[in-house]
mmCIF file of C-alpha atoms and ligand atoms in Angstrom:
data_model
loop_
_atom_site.group_PDB
_atom_site.id
_atom_site.type_symbol
_atom_site.label_atom_id
_atom_site.label_comp_id
_atom_site.label_asym_id
_atom_site.label_seq_id
_atom_site.Cartn_x
_atom_site.Cartn_y
_atom_site.Cartn_z
ATOM 1 C CA UNK X 1 13.056 -13.678 8.061
ATOM 2 C CA UNK X 2 11.706 -10.816 10.141
ATOM 3 C CA UNK X 3 8.708 -9.116 8.589
ATOM 4 C CA UNK X 4 6.926 -5.912 9.530
ATOM 5 C CA UNK X 5 3.500 -4.701 8.538
ATOM 6 C CA UNK X 6 3.209 -1.232 7.050
ATOM 7 C CA UNK X 7 0.108 0.727 6.212
ATOM 8 C CA UNK X 8 -0.181 2.607 2.929
ATOM 9 C CA UNK X 9 -3.430 4.301 1.987
ATOM 10 C CA UNK X 10 -5.438 2.303 4.557
ATOM 11 C CA UNK X 11 -3.985 -0.969 3.178
ATOM 12 C CA UNK X 12 -1.761 -3.252 5.290
ATOM 13 C CA UNK X 13 1.301 -4.955 3.771
ATOM 14 C CA UNK X 14 3.602 -7.626 5.242
ATOM 15 C CA UNK X 15 7.124 -6.710 4.137
ATOM 16 C CA UNK X 16 10.585 -8.115 4.861
ATOM 17 C CA UNK X 17 12.455 -6.167 7.512
ATOM 18 C CA UNK X 18 16.052 -5.130 6.837
ATOM 19 C CA UNK X 19 18.704 -3.520 9.051
ATOM 20 C CA UNK X 20 18.526 -0.058 7.476
ATOM 21 C CA UNK X 21 15.960 2.671 8.265
ATOM 22 C CA UNK X 22 13.411 3.571 5.587
ATOM 23 C CA UNK X 23 11.327 6.666 4.923
ATOM 24 C CA UNK X 24 8.339 6.911 2.585
ATOM 25 C CA UNK X 25 8.503 8.444 -0.882
ATOM 26 C CA UNK X 26 5.914 11.201 -1.564
ATOM 27 C CA UNK X 27 2.729 10.134 -3.357
ATOM 28 C CA UNK X 28 1.287 12.990 -5.427
ATOM 29 C CA UNK X 29 -1.163 13.590 -8.252
ATOM 30 C CA UNK X 30 0.739 13.639 -11.529
ATOM 31 C CA UNK X 31 -0.374 17.207 -12.255
ATOM 32 C CA UNK X 32 0.688 18.543 -8.858
ATOM 33 C CA UNK X 33 3.423 21.178 -9.428
ATOM 34 C CA UNK X 34 5.311 19.615 -6.467
ATOM 35 C CA UNK X 35 5.421 16.301 -8.388
ATOM 36 C CA UNK X 36 6.730 18.020 -11.519
ATOM 37 C CA UNK X 37 9.374 19.788 -9.396
ATOM 38 C CA UNK X 38 10.542 16.478 -7.890
ATOM 39 C CA UNK X 39 10.898 14.937 -11.371
ATOM 40 C CA UNK X 40 12.804 18.008 -12.574
ATOM 41 C CA UNK X 41 15.184 17.607 -9.606
ATOM 42 C CA UNK X 42 15.700 13.882 -10.231
ATOM 43 C CA UNK X 43 13.891 12.902 -7.024
ATOM 44 C CA UNK X 44 11.669 9.774 -6.936
ATOM 45 C CA UNK X 45 7.915 10.275 -6.565
ATOM 46 C CA UNK X 46 4.831 8.058 -6.850
ATOM 47 C CA UNK X 47 2.428 9.646 -9.338
ATOM 48 C CA UNK X 48 -1.320 8.998 -9.194
ATOM 49 C CA UNK X 49 -3.994 9.749 -11.788
ATOM 50 C CA UNK X 50 -1.766 9.767 -14.872
ATOM 51 C CA UNK X 51 -3.433 6.761 -16.528
ATOM 52 C CA UNK X 52 -0.086 6.361 -18.297
ATOM 53 C CA UNK X 53 -1.110 2.756 -19.005
ATOM 54 C CA UNK X 54 -4.830 3.274 -18.460
ATOM 55 C CA UNK X 55 -5.566 1.256 -21.594
ATOM 56 C CA UNK X 56 -3.843 -1.737 -19.942
ATOM 57 C CA UNK X 57 -5.615 -1.661 -16.571
ATOM 58 C CA UNK X 58 -7.661 -4.639 -17.718
ATOM 59 C CA UNK X 59 -4.520 -6.718 -18.432
ATOM 60 C CA UNK X 60 -4.622 -9.838 -16.289
ATOM 61 C CA UNK X 61 -3.232 -13.337 -16.902
ATOM 62 C CA UNK X 62 -6.343 -14.413 -18.797
ATOM 63 C CA UNK X 63 -6.433 -11.394 -21.098
ATOM 64 C CA UNK X 64 -2.707 -11.613 -21.800
ATOM 65 C CA UNK X 65 -3.023 -15.343 -22.514
ATOM 66 C CA UNK X 66 -5.683 -14.708 -25.128
ATOM 67 C CA UNK X 67 -4.097 -11.631 -26.660
ATOM 68 C CA UNK X 68 -0.326 -11.942 -26.513
ATOM 69 C CA UNK X 69 -0.312 -14.298 -29.476
ATOM 70 C CA UNK X 70 2.014 -17.271 -29.746
ATOM 71 C CA UNK X 71 5.272 -15.293 -29.554
ATOM 72 C CA UNK X 72 8.048 -16.471 -27.248
ATOM 73 C CA UNK X 73 8.693 -14.658 -23.962
ATOM 74 C CA UNK X 74 11.836 -14.679 -21.835
ATOM 75 C CA UNK X 75 11.041 -16.287 -18.480
ATOM 76 C CA UNK X 76 13.674 -16.297 -15.722
ATOM 77 C CA UNK X 77 13.730 -18.973 -13.043
ATOM 78 C CA UNK X 78 15.333 -18.731 -9.597
ATOM 79 C CA UNK X 79 15.503 -21.232 -6.715
ATOM 80 C CA UNK X 80 15.441 -18.541 -4.014
ATOM 81 C CA UNK X 81 13.161 -15.919 -5.560
ATOM 82 C CA UNK X 82 16.012 -13.484 -6.184
ATOM 83 C CA UNK X 83 16.557 -12.376 -9.761
ATOM 84 C CA UNK X 84 19.912 -10.632 -9.793
ATOM 85 C CA UNK X 85 20.356 -9.392 -13.343
ATOM 86 C CA UNK X 86 23.563 -10.365 -15.161
ATOM 87 C CA UNK X 87 24.939 -9.155 -18.473
ATOM 88 C CA UNK X 88 25.399 -12.192 -20.740
ATOM 89 C CA UNK X 89 27.852 -10.193 -22.896
ATOM 90 C CA UNK X 90 30.333 -10.191 -19.965
ATOM 91 C CA UNK X 91 30.288 -13.967 -19.428
ATOM 92 C CA UNK X 92 33.260 -14.681 -21.768
ATOM 93 C CA UNK X 93 35.599 -12.518 -19.620
ATOM 94 C CA UNK X 94 34.343 -14.134 -16.385
ATOM 95 C CA UNK X 95 34.790 -17.876 -16.918
ATOM 96 C CA UNK X 96 34.178 -18.800 -13.256
ATOM 97 C CA UNK X 97 30.878 -16.875 -13.067
ATOM 98 C CA UNK X 98 27.869 -19.083 -12.324
ATOM 99 C CA UNK X 99 24.573 -17.412 -13.335
ATOM 100 C CA UNK X 100 22.230 -17.271 -10.289
ATOM 101 C CA UNK X 101 19.139 -17.660 -12.494
ATOM 102 C CA UNK X 102 18.277 -19.598 -15.643
ATOM 103 C CA UNK X 103 16.006 -18.401 -18.402
ATOM 104 C CA UNK X 104 14.085 -19.910 -21.288
ATOM 105 C CA UNK X 105 11.790 -18.790 -24.091
ATOM 106 C CA UNK X 106 8.193 -19.921 -23.830
ATOM 107 C CA UNK X 107 4.704 -18.886 -24.897
ATOM 108 C CA UNK X 108 2.770 -16.703 -22.498
ATOM 109 C CA UNK X 109 0.254 -19.535 -22.160
ATOM 110 C CA UNK X 110 2.990 -21.898 -20.929
ATOM 111 C CA UNK X 111 4.217 -19.243 -18.508
ATOM 112 C CA UNK X 112 0.680 -18.691 -17.172
ATOM 113 C CA UNK X 113 0.087 -22.405 -16.640
ATOM 114 C CA UNK X 114 3.440 -22.679 -14.793
ATOM 115 C CA UNK X 115 2.314 -19.770 -12.596
ATOM 116 C CA UNK X 116 -0.979 -21.488 -11.773
ATOM 117 C CA UNK X 117 0.775 -24.750 -10.759
ATOM 118 C CA UNK X 118 1.260 -23.758 -7.093
ATOM 119 C CA UNK X 119 3.517 -26.773 -6.410
ATOM 120 C CA UNK X 120 6.433 -25.444 -8.449
ATOM 121 C CA UNK X 121 9.241 -24.800 -5.949
ATOM 122 C CA UNK X 122 11.027 -22.528 -8.395
ATOM 123 C CA UNK X 123 10.165 -18.845 -8.680
ATOM 124 C CA UNK X 124 9.516 -17.571 -12.201
ATOM 125 C CA UNK X 125 9.558 -14.048 -13.608
ATOM 126 C CA UNK X 126 8.585 -13.040 -17.159
ATOM 127 C CA UNK X 127 10.615 -10.072 -18.408
ATOM 128 C CA UNK X 128 10.113 -9.220 -22.047
ATOM 129 C CA UNK X 129 10.253 -6.004 -24.033
ATOM 130 C CA UNK X 130 6.993 -5.406 -25.868
ATOM 131 C CA UNK X 131 7.571 -6.025 -29.570
ATOM 132 C CA UNK X 132 5.478 -6.497 -32.685
ATOM 133 C CA UNK X 133 4.855 -10.219 -32.155
ATOM 134 C CA UNK X 134 2.040 -9.344 -29.750
ATOM 135 C CA UNK X 135 -1.586 -9.596 -30.831
ATOM 136 C CA UNK X 136 -3.372 -6.601 -32.314
ATOM 137 C CA UNK X 137 -5.491 -5.968 -29.179
ATOM 138 C CA UNK X 138 -2.263 -5.515 -27.207
ATOM 139 C CA UNK X 139 -0.886 -3.225 -29.930
ATOM 140 C CA UNK X 140 -4.098 -1.206 -29.619
ATOM 141 C CA UNK X 141 -3.782 -1.018 -25.824
ATOM 142 C CA UNK X 142 -0.142 0.022 -26.258
ATOM 143 C CA UNK X 143 -0.976 2.792 -28.726
ATOM 144 C CA UNK X 144 -3.621 4.045 -26.279
ATOM 145 C CA UNK X 145 -1.115 4.614 -23.455
ATOM 146 C CA UNK X 146 -1.083 8.224 -22.269
ATOM 147 C CA UNK X 147 1.733 9.115 -24.676
ATOM 148 C CA UNK X 148 0.719 12.794 -24.553
ATOM 149 C CA UNK X 149 1.766 13.060 -20.921
ATOM 150 C CA UNK X 150 4.776 10.729 -21.298
ATOM 151 C CA UNK X 151 6.151 12.678 -24.250
ATOM 152 C CA UNK X 152 5.524 16.015 -22.502
ATOM 153 C CA UNK X 153 7.379 14.770 -19.391
ATOM 154 C CA UNK X 154 10.237 13.517 -21.550
ATOM 155 C CA UNK X 155 10.496 16.869 -23.324
ATOM 156 C CA UNK X 156 10.099 19.054 -20.230
ATOM 157 C CA UNK X 157 12.941 17.210 -18.510
ATOM 158 C CA UNK X 158 15.049 17.018 -21.671
ATOM 159 C CA UNK X 159 15.300 13.233 -21.432
ATOM 160 C CA UNK X 160 16.720 11.353 -24.403
ATOM 161 C CA UNK X 161 14.659 8.937 -26.516
ATOM 162 C CA UNK X 162 12.389 6.204 -25.075
ATOM 163 C CA UNK X 163 14.528 3.068 -25.419
ATOM 164 C CA UNK X 164 12.179 0.272 -24.301
ATOM 165 C CA UNK X 165 9.027 -0.813 -22.596
ATOM 166 C CA UNK X 166 9.629 -3.971 -20.584
ATOM 167 C CA UNK X 167 6.607 -6.131 -19.651
ATOM 168 C CA UNK X 168 7.176 -7.675 -16.210
ATOM 169 C CA UNK X 169 4.967 -10.462 -14.854
ATOM 170 C CA UNK X 170 6.175 -11.809 -11.522
ATOM 171 C CA UNK X 171 5.083 -14.411 -9.013
ATOM 172 C CA UNK X 172 4.325 -13.169 -5.520
ATOM 173 C CA UNK X 173 7.576 -12.942 -3.564
ATOM 174 C CA UNK X 174 10.002 -12.470 -6.470
ATOM 175 C CA UNK X 175 12.780 -9.959 -5.711
ATOM 176 C CA UNK X 176 15.005 -7.945 -8.017
ATOM 177 C CA UNK X 177 18.022 -7.213 -5.790
ATOM 178 C CA UNK X 178 19.481 -3.727 -5.377
ATOM 179 C CA UNK X 179 20.969 -2.205 -8.517
ATOM 180 C CA UNK X 180 20.997 1.077 -10.399
ATOM 181 C CA UNK X 181 20.183 1.737 -14.061
ATOM 182 C CA UNK X 182 21.630 4.383 -16.374
ATOM 183 C CA UNK X 183 18.256 5.470 -17.723
ATOM 184 C CA UNK X 184 15.337 7.546 -16.486
ATOM 185 C CA UNK X 185 12.337 5.333 -15.740
ATOM 186 C CA UNK X 186 8.581 5.833 -15.531
ATOM 187 C CA UNK X 187 7.559 2.572 -13.871
ATOM 188 C CA UNK X 188 3.852 1.781 -14.415
ATOM 189 C CA UNK X 189 2.135 -0.773 -12.136
ATOM 190 C CA UNK X 190 -0.882 -2.612 -13.537
ATOM 191 C CA UNK X 191 -1.654 -5.553 -11.202
ATOM 192 C CA UNK X 192 -0.422 -6.503 -7.741
ATOM 193 C CA UNK X 193 1.837 -4.537 -5.385
ATOM 194 C CA UNK X 194 5.581 -3.927 -5.577
ATOM 195 C CA UNK X 195 7.735 -2.547 -2.797
ATOM 196 C CA UNK X 196 10.659 -0.439 -3.983
ATOM 197 C CA UNK X 197 13.580 0.121 -1.633
ATOM 198 C CA UNK X 198 15.360 3.143 -3.060
ATOM 199 C CA UNK X 199 18.783 4.594 -2.234
ATOM 200 C CA UNK X 200 20.040 8.021 -3.285
ATOM 201 C CA UNK X 201 23.007 7.855 -5.706
ATOM 202 C CA UNK X 202 25.106 9.413 -2.904
ATOM 203 C CA UNK X 203 24.819 6.038 -1.097
ATOM 204 C CA UNK X 204 27.135 4.501 -3.723
ATOM 205 C CA UNK X 205 29.801 3.937 -1.046
ATOM 206 C CA UNK X 206 27.326 1.992 1.121
ATOM 207 C CA UNK X 207 26.186 -0.409 -1.593
ATOM 208 C CA UNK X 208 29.464 -1.691 -3.124
ATOM 209 C CA UNK X 209 28.581 -2.454 -6.753
ATOM 210 C CA UNK X 210 30.475 -5.260 -8.539
ATOM 211 C CA UNK X 211 33.486 -4.290 -10.683
ATOM 212 C CA UNK X 212 32.478 -2.797 -13.994
ATOM 213 C CA UNK X 213 33.696 -5.795 -16.043
ATOM 214 C CA UNK X 214 31.637 -8.222 -13.864
ATOM 215 C CA UNK X 215 28.380 -9.668 -15.278
ATOM 216 C CA UNK X 216 26.672 -8.165 -12.190
ATOM 217 C CA UNK X 217 27.946 -4.661 -13.054
ATOM 218 C CA UNK X 218 25.576 -2.065 -11.511
ATOM 219 C CA UNK X 219 24.251 -4.573 -8.950
ATOM 220 C CA UNK X 220 25.083 -4.324 -5.232
ATOM 221 C CA UNK X 221 27.371 -7.041 -3.838
ATOM 222 C CA UNK X 222 25.637 -6.792 -0.453
ATOM 223 C CA UNK X 223 23.197 -9.580 0.433
ATOM 224 C CA UNK X 224 20.477 -7.575 2.205
ATOM 225 C CA UNK X 225 19.359 -10.750 4.033
ATOM 226 C CA UNK X 226 22.834 -11.390 5.481
ATOM 227 C CA UNK X 227 25.067 -8.350 4.965
ATOM 228 C CA UNK X 228 28.803 -9.072 5.331
ATOM 229 C CA UNK X 229 29.861 -5.973 7.282
ATOM 230 C CA UNK X 230 33.512 -7.055 7.257
ATOM 231 C CA UNK X 231 33.673 -6.730 3.480
ATOM 232 C CA UNK X 232 31.027 -3.990 3.261
ATOM 233 C CA UNK X 233 31.294 -1.965 6.514
ATOM 234 C CA UNK X 234 29.635 1.152 5.141
ATOM 235 C CA UNK X 235 26.405 -0.760 4.445
ATOM 236 C CA UNK X 236 25.695 -0.148 8.152
ATOM 237 C CA UNK X 237 25.172 3.530 7.244
ATOM 238 C CA UNK X 238 22.739 2.911 4.355
ATOM 239 C CA UNK X 239 19.491 4.868 4.512
ATOM 240 C CA UNK X 240 16.619 3.788 2.285
ATOM 241 C CA UNK X 241 13.479 5.362 0.924
ATOM 242 C CA UNK X 242 10.482 3.126 0.415
ATOM 243 C CA UNK X 243 7.656 3.181 -2.126
ATOM 244 C CA UNK X 244 4.821 0.673 -2.335
ATOM 245 C CA UNK X 245 3.247 0.909 -5.785
ATOM 246 C CA UNK X 246 -0.109 -0.645 -6.660
ATOM 247 C CA UNK X 247 -2.396 -0.779 -9.682
ATOM 248 C CA UNK X 248 -2.561 2.518 -11.619
ATOM 249 C CA UNK X 249 0.453 3.995 -9.771
ATOM 250 C CA UNK X 250 3.456 5.285 -11.707
ATOM 251 C CA UNK X 251 6.810 5.556 -9.922
ATOM 252 C CA UNK X 252 9.308 8.039 -11.344
ATOM 253 C CA UNK X 253 12.602 6.240 -10.765
ATOM 254 C CA UNK X 254 15.486 8.624 -11.502
ATOM 255 C CA UNK X 255 18.634 7.400 -13.243
ATOM 256 C CA UNK X 256 21.404 6.186 -10.863
ATOM 257 C CA UNK X 257 18.969 5.729 -7.957
ATOM 258 C CA UNK X 258 19.543 2.296 -6.421
ATOM 259 C CA UNK X 259 16.442 0.150 -6.141
ATOM 260 C CA UNK X 260 15.416 -3.274 -4.921
ATOM 261 C CA UNK X 261 11.989 -4.424 -6.078
ATOM 262 C CA UNK X 262 9.843 -6.939 -4.184
ATOM 263 C CA UNK X 263 6.550 -8.392 -5.453
ATOM 264 C CA UNK X 264 4.452 -8.482 -2.288
ATOM 265 C CA UNK X 265 2.603 -11.573 -1.054
ATOM 266 C CA UNK X 266 -1.172 -11.701 -0.799
ATOM 267 C CA UNK X 267 -2.043 -9.606 -3.816
ATOM 268 C CA UNK X 268 -1.514 -11.966 -6.747
ATOM 269 C CA UNK X 269 1.089 -11.894 -9.487
ATOM 270 C CA UNK X 270 2.466 -8.487 -10.378
ATOM 271 C CA UNK X 271 2.185 -6.944 -13.834
ATOM 272 C CA UNK X 272 4.284 -3.853 -14.614
ATOM 273 C CA UNK X 273 5.535 -1.930 -17.640
ATOM 274 C CA UNK X 274 8.738 0.149 -17.605
ATOM 275 C CA UNK X 275 9.308 3.249 -19.723
ATOM 276 C CA UNK X 276 13.097 3.668 -19.945
ATOM 277 C CA UNK X 277 14.501 6.898 -21.383
ATOM 278 C CA UNK X 278 18.131 7.660 -22.253
ATOM 279 C CA UNK X 279 19.691 10.374 -20.117
ATOM 280 C CA UNK X 280 19.454 14.036 -20.928
ATOM 281 C CA UNK X 281 22.580 14.880 -22.957
ATOM 282 C CA UNK X 282 24.983 16.984 -20.843
ATOM 283 C CA UNK X 283 25.217 20.158 -22.865
ATOM 284 C CA UNK X 284 27.301 22.236 -20.466
ATOM 285 C CA UNK X 285 29.037 20.851 -17.374
ATOM 286 C CA UNK X 286 27.999 22.925 -14.364
ATOM 287 C CA UNK X 287 30.027 22.702 -11.119
ATOM 288 C CA UNK X 288 29.689 21.379 -8.525
ATOM 289 C CA UNK X 289 29.011 18.039 -10.206
ATOM 290 C CA UNK X 290 25.983 16.080 -9.001
ATOM 291 C CA UNK X 291 26.240 12.525 -7.674
ATOM 292 C CA UNK X 292 25.020 10.969 -10.931
ATOM 293 C CA UNK X 293 27.751 12.735 -12.879
ATOM 294 C CA UNK X 294 30.373 11.449 -10.419
ATOM 295 C CA UNK X 295 29.105 7.890 -10.929
ATOM 296 C CA UNK X 296 29.334 8.353 -14.699
ATOM 297 C CA UNK X 297 32.931 9.594 -14.277
ATOM 298 C CA UNK X 298 33.837 6.602 -12.061
ATOM 299 C CA UNK X 299 32.401 4.208 -14.627
ATOM 300 C CA UNK X 300 34.348 5.802 -17.473
ATOM 301 C CA UNK X 301 37.599 5.654 -15.481
ATOM 302 C CA UNK X 302 37.017 1.998 -14.507
ATOM 303 C CA UNK X 303 36.354 1.145 -18.161
ATOM 304 C CA UNK X 304 39.515 2.965 -19.292
ATOM 305 C CA UNK X 305 41.717 1.268 -16.672
ATOM 306 C CA UNK X 306 40.287 -2.175 -17.495
ATOM 307 C CA UNK X 307 40.912 -1.518 -21.186
ATOM 308 C CA UNK X 308 44.425 -0.164 -20.620
ATOM 309 C CA UNK X 309 45.445 -3.075 -18.361
ATOM 310 C CA UNK X 310 43.725 -5.553 -20.659
ATOM 311 C CA UNK X 311 43.837 -8.055 -17.783
ATOM 312 C CA UNK X 312 40.915 -7.877 -15.304
ATOM 313 C CA UNK X 313 42.799 -10.015 -12.771
ATOM 314 C CA UNK X 314 45.385 -7.258 -12.341
ATOM 315 C CA UNK X 315 42.698 -4.613 -11.785
ATOM 316 C CA UNK X 316 42.245 -5.077 -7.975
ATOM 317 C CA UNK X 317 45.970 -4.677 -7.283
ATOM 318 C CA UNK X 318 46.216 -1.713 -9.635
ATOM 319 C CA UNK X 319 43.281 0.085 -7.956
ATOM 320 C CA UNK X 320 44.630 -0.581 -4.448
ATOM 321 C CA UNK X 321 48.096 0.651 -5.433
ATOM 322 C CA UNK X 322 46.554 3.791 -6.825
ATOM 323 C CA UNK X 323 44.363 4.610 -3.787
ATOM 324 C CA UNK X 324 45.289 2.843 -0.527
ATOM 325 C CA UNK X 325 47.462 4.939 1.762
ATOM 326 C CA UNK X 326 47.272 7.797 -0.758
ATOM 327 C CA UNK X 327 43.625 8.795 -1.043
ATOM 328 C CA UNK X 328 42.351 7.602 2.312
HETATM 329 O O1 LIG F 401 12.368 -0.988 -13.771
HETATM 330 C C1 LIG F 401 13.469 -1.274 -13.244
HETATM 331 O O2 LIG F 401 14.521 -0.618 -13.405
HETATM 332 C C2 LIG F 401 13.548 -2.479 -12.387
HETATM 333 O O3 LIG F 401 14.612 -2.759 -11.852
HETATM 334 C C3 LIG F 401 12.301 -3.302 -12.253
HETATM 335 C C4 LIG F 401 12.586 -4.740 -11.811
HETATM 336 C C5 LIG F 401 12.906 -5.683 -12.988
HETATM 337 C C6 LIG F 401 14.034 -5.177 -13.836
HETATM 338 C C7 LIG F 401 14.615 -6.285 -14.704
HETATM 339 C C8 LIG F 401 15.848 -5.798 -15.402
HETATM 340 C C9 LIG F 401 16.939 -5.357 -14.656
HETATM 341 C C10 LIG F 401 18.080 -4.905 -15.334
HETATM 342 C C11 LIG F 401 18.114 -4.898 -16.714
HETATM 343 C C12 LIG F 401 17.020 -5.336 -17.440
HETATM 344 C C13 LIG F 401 15.870 -5.793 -16.771
HETATM 345 C C14 LIG F 401 11.337 -5.308 -11.143
HETATM 346 O O4 LIG F 401 10.271 -4.667 -11.234
HETATM 347 O O5 LIG F 401 11.468 -6.402 -10.564
HETATM 348 ZN ZN1 LIG F 402 16.177 -1.336 -12.410
#
């Protein structure tokens, strides 16, 4: 695997090299009017100085072990370090689907001891929404997040309600392959370094998401390590943005923006917390539509066709009949 070293803020990072060009995402103080403008326009930006999770900067494996209580945490395991998300609710309609990762519930202490055992060939990744089973010190840290700024940002951009805070603790080298989410996201980094490869929603036709009824809905079908340009020719035109986030950074990750997330080697396990917000309700449709709105329309149409046909196997032929030779 070809790697390249990139410098960010006088720090050097060894990162995997892919076939597409990348350009850096701006890194601005959270109170900079330029940063607020970017968020308003749904453009990604790395925010410094917000202390959004300042009360969690001291979270490390040891502290979490002693303060997360004995609750169970969902830990994913992958043989190749890739953790392509899949929707378990769609497994019944996809009998032949083989999940690429396994997951199990374990105490944080068990997870931490698995992490420390260097010999384990498997990669593991803890992904758990913060709930009330955590110890009271964690609850206190959580209540001391910079909610003033978070709530003000949510209001100013007319985002919907905060839906969840996901605690992510990953081994060095774990990768969440390219996908998009349907929520606005303030991604707070606490320990370690994560490289985000971001793609504008208008790159939808370069990234070939799975069909909507597939467990990997919203994930790209393209294997970035070995892209199949026969099946996915337009991937050759993909253009990425890149953001390396470290401790105390917050990345504003706009809804519908594609992202691949890599926990970088040489800086220890990564600890992150997501702040996912529902989309701003569309009060009045304004033309021309933006790319996110077009993706929402495509998803609704795919859902309606799948429902109307009531037979996913006939969907490919139906879609080709509708488009090929007619809308080309
Ligand atoms: O914050 C984001 O949006 C990310 O993709 C962060 C990513 C883990 C996300 C795990 C996940 C993906 C889909 C549904 C629920 C959970 C990482 O940091 O590795
Ligand atoms: Zn995501």
